[in-house]
XYZ file of C-alpha atoms in Angstrom:
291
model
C -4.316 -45.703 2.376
C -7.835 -44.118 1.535
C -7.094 -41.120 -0.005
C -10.651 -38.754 -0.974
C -8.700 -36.584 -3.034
C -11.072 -35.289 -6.635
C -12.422 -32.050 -5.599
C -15.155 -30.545 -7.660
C -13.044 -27.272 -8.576
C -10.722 -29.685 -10.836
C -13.782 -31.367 -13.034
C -14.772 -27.523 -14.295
C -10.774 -26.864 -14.252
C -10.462 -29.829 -16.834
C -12.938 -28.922 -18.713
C -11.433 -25.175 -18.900
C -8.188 -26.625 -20.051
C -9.785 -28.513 -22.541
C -11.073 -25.278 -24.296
C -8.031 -23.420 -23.865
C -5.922 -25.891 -25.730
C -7.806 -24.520 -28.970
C -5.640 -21.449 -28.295
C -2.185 -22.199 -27.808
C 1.053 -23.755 -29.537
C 2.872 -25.389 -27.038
C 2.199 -27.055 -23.675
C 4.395 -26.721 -20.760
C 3.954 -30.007 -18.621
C 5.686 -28.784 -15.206
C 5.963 -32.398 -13.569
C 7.837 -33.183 -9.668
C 10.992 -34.717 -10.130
C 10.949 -37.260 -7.400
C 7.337 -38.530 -9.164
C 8.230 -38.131 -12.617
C 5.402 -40.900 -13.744
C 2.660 -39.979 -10.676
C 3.089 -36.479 -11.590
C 1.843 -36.751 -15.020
C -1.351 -36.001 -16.584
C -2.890 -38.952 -18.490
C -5.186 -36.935 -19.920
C -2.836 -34.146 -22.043
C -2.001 -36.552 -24.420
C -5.198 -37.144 -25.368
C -6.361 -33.997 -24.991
C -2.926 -32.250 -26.210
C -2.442 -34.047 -29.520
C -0.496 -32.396 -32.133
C 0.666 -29.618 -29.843
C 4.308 -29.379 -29.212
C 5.418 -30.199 -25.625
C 8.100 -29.296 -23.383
C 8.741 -31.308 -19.914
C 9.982 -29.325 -16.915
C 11.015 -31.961 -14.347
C 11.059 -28.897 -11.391
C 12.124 -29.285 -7.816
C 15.173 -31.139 -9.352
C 16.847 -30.266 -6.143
C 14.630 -31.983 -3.898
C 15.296 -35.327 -5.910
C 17.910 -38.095 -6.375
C 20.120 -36.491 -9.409
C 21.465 -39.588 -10.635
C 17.343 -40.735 -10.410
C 16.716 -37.577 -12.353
C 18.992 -38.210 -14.708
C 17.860 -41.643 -15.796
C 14.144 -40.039 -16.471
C 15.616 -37.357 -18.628
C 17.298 -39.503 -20.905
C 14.606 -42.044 -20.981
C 12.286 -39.401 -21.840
C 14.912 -37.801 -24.718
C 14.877 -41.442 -26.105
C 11.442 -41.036 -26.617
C 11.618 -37.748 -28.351
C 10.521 -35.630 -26.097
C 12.358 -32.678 -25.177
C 12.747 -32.327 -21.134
C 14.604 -30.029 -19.169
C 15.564 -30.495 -14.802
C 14.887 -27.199 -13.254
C 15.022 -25.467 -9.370
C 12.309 -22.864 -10.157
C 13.757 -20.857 -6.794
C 16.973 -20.665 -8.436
C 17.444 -17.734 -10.370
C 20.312 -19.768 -12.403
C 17.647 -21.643 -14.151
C 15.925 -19.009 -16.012
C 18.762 -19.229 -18.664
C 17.965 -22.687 -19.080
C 14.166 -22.870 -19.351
C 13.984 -19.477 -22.134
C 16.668 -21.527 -24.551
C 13.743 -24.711 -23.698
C 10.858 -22.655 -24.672
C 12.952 -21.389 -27.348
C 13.664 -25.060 -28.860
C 10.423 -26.296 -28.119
C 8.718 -24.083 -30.133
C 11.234 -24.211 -33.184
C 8.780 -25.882 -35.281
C 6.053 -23.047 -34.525
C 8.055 -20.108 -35.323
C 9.487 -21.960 -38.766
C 5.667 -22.385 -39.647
C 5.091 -18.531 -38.551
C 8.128 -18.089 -40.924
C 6.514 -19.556 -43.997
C 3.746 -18.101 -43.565
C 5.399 -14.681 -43.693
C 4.380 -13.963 -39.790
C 7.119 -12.487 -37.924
C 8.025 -12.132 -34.043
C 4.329 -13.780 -33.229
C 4.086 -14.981 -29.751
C 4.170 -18.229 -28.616
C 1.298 -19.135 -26.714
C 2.109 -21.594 -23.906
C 0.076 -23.245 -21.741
C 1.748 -24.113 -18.124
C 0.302 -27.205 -16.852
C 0.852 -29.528 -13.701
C -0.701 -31.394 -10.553
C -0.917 -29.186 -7.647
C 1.847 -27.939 -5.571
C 4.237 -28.386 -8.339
C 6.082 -25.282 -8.533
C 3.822 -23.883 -11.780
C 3.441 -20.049 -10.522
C 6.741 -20.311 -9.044
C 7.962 -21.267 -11.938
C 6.336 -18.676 -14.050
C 6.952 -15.686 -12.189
C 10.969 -16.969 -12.519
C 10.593 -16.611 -15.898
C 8.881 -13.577 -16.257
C 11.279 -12.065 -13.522
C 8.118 -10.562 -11.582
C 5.201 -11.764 -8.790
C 2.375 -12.361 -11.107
C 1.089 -15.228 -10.637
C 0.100 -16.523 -6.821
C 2.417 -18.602 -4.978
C 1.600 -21.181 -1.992
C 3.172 -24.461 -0.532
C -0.361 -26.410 -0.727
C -2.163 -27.296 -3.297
C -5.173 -25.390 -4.838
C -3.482 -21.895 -5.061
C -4.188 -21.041 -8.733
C -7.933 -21.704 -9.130
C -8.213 -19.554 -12.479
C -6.790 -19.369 -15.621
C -4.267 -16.675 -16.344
C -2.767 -14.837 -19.245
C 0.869 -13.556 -18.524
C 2.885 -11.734 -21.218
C 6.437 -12.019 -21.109
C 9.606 -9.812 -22.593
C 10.695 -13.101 -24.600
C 7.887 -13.434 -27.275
C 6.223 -15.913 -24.947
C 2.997 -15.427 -23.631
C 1.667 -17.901 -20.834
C -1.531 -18.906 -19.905
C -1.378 -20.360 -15.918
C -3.472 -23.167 -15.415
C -4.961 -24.520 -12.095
C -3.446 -27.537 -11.030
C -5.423 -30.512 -11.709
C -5.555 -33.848 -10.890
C -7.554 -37.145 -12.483
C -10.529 -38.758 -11.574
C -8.742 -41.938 -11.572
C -5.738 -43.322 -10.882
C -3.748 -45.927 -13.100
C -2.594 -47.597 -9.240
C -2.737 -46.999 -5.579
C 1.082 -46.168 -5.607
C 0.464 -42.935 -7.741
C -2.115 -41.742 -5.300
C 0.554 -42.509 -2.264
C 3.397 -40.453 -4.256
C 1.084 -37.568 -5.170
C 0.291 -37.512 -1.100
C 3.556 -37.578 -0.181
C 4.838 -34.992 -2.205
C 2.078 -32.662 -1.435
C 0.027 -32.848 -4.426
C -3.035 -33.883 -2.368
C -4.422 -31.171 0.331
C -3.015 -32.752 3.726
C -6.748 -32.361 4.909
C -7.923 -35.610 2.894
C -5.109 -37.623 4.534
C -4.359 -39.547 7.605
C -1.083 -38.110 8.347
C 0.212 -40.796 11.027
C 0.164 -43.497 7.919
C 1.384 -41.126 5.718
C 4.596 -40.653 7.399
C 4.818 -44.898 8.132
C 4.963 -45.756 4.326
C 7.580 -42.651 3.708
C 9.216 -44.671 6.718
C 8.761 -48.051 5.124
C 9.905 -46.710 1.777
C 13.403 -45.165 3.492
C 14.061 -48.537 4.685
C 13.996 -49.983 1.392
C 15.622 -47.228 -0.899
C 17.676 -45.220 1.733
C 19.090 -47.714 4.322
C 20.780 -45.742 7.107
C 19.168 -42.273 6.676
C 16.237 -42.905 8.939
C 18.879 -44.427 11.270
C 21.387 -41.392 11.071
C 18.916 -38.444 11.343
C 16.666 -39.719 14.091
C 19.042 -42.307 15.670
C 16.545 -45.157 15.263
C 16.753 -48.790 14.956
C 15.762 -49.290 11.048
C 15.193 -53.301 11.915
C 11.997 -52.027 13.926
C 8.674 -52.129 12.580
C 7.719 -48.884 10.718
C 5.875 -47.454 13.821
C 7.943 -48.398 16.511
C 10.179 -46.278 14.190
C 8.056 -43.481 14.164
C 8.015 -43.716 18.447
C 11.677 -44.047 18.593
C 12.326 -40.952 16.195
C 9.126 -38.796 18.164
C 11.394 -39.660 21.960
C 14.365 -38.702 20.061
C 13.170 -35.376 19.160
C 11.210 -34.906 22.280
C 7.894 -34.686 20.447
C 5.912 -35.993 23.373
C 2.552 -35.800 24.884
C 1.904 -34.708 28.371
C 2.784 -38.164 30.347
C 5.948 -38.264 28.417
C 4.235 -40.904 25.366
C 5.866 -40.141 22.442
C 3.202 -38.038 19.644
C 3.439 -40.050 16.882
C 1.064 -38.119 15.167
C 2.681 -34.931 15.605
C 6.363 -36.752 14.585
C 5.126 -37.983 11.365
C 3.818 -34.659 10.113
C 7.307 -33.277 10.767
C 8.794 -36.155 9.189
C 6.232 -35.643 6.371
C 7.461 -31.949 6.452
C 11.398 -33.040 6.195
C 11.233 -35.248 3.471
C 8.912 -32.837 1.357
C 11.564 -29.567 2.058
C 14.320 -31.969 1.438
C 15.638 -31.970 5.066
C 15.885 -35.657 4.639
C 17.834 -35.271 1.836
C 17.840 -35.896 -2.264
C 14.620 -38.660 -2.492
C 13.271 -39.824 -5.681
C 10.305 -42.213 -5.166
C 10.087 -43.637 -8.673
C 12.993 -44.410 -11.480
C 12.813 -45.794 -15.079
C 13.798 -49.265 -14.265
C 11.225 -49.552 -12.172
C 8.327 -48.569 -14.454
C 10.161 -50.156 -17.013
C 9.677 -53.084 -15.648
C 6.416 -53.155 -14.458
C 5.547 -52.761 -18.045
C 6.976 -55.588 -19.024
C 5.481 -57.890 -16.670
C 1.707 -56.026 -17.566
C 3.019 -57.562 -21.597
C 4.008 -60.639 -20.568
């Protein structure tokens, strides 16, 4: 797939971020748990060095939870302290103020030395679009003040939200990278939602999600749209649009119209748990690149 997907809002967003790093203590990388690898930002560790980090793998529901769990304890192997959150679940509020609290241990001691007492920590929320960032934030700060949307491109500007836990947050856009490391990351970031739906051809979209079930999930395509999974990946897509009677006027099945709701399903979890990437995987791919 051709995906045109770098709009000119995220150059000046970058270079924003950039600035605003001077500022704070600790960055808050808010990444989508089905993508944990495609939803990362090459560029923060560059630009982020020395700065303490927290991950926040969010939508944790949407995605496979054994899956999940393999990418947090490959990323606590690597020292790097990650928490699996539902940022619509008021249960995990508990869970991300102890991580904030953690993460920033190593501030506050400093602060401590220093003689500085009950300073805030400045933390900078940062993720690709449609991640769950201002969702995520007003959970936290237990109020509606920063915008919410299911696209991408919500939060254009940055913003400074004080919160009742010594924590003050500054809400980033979501950005994206002018490049990226494979065609496969671009793919995940589309399917997930990352990318605005506008820049992409929605009828192939919804074949490689099919092509990818058929692989990973053998039998879900099969039980939820009583389909023959040994058919091509768009004779697929026809069977499943007859099935649910999403038809054009002659009674021709609208495939186009069928994949965006199969697009739809697998993004609001209707097609169940999904992860689209897991450590092994990446793992080994590395190994081959060394080799």
């Amino acid at each position: 797939m051709n995906i045109d997907w770098y709009p000119g809002h995220m150059t000046k967003a970058r270079r924003q971020m950039q600035e605003d790093l001077k500022l704070i203590d600790l960055i808050v990388e808010i990444r989508d748990a089905r993508i944990p690898e495609s939803s990362k930002n090459p560029d923060l560790m560059q630009m982020g060095q020395n700065k303490l980090r927290l991950i926040i793998l969010n939508k944790a529901d949407l995605a496979d939870p054994r899956i999940t769990e393999e990418w947090a304890e490959k990323y606590k192997k690597e020292d790097v302290y990650v928490i699996q959150t539902d940022s619509k679940a008021q249960k995990s509020r508990n869970e991300i103020l102890k991580a904030f609290e953690v993460a920033s241990a190593p501030k506050r001691e400093r602060d401590k030395k220093r003689g500085l007492r009950n300073r805030p920590v400045r933390a900078m929320i940062v993720g690709i679009p449609n991640v769950g960032k201002s969702t995520f934030i007003n959970l936290v700060t237990k109020k509606s003040q920063a915008k919410t949307g299911n696209k991408p491109g919500v939060t254009r500007g940055k913003q400074w939200i004080h919160t009742s836990s010594l924590i003050d947050l500054l809400d980033t856009p979501g950005i994206l990278w002018p490049k990226f490391e494979s065609p496969e990351v671009g793919l995940h970031l589309a399917m997930c939602g990352a990318i605005s739906d506008e820049r992409i051809p929605m009828e192939e979209l919804g074949i490689e999600i099919i092509d990818y079930l058929k692989k990973n999930y053998q039998g879900l395509l099969a039980e939820r749209y009583e389909v023959d999974e040994n058919q091509e990946n768009y004779e697929i897509l026809n069977q499943a649009a007859l099935f649910r009677k999403v038809i054009l006027p002659g009674g021709e099945a609208n495939t186009e119209r069928m994949a965006e709701m199969l697009v739809n399903e697998f993004r609001t979890g209707k097609l169940g748990r999904i992860s689209l990437e897991r450590p092994s995987a990446e793992e080994t791919k590395d190994e081959t690149v060394e080799e």
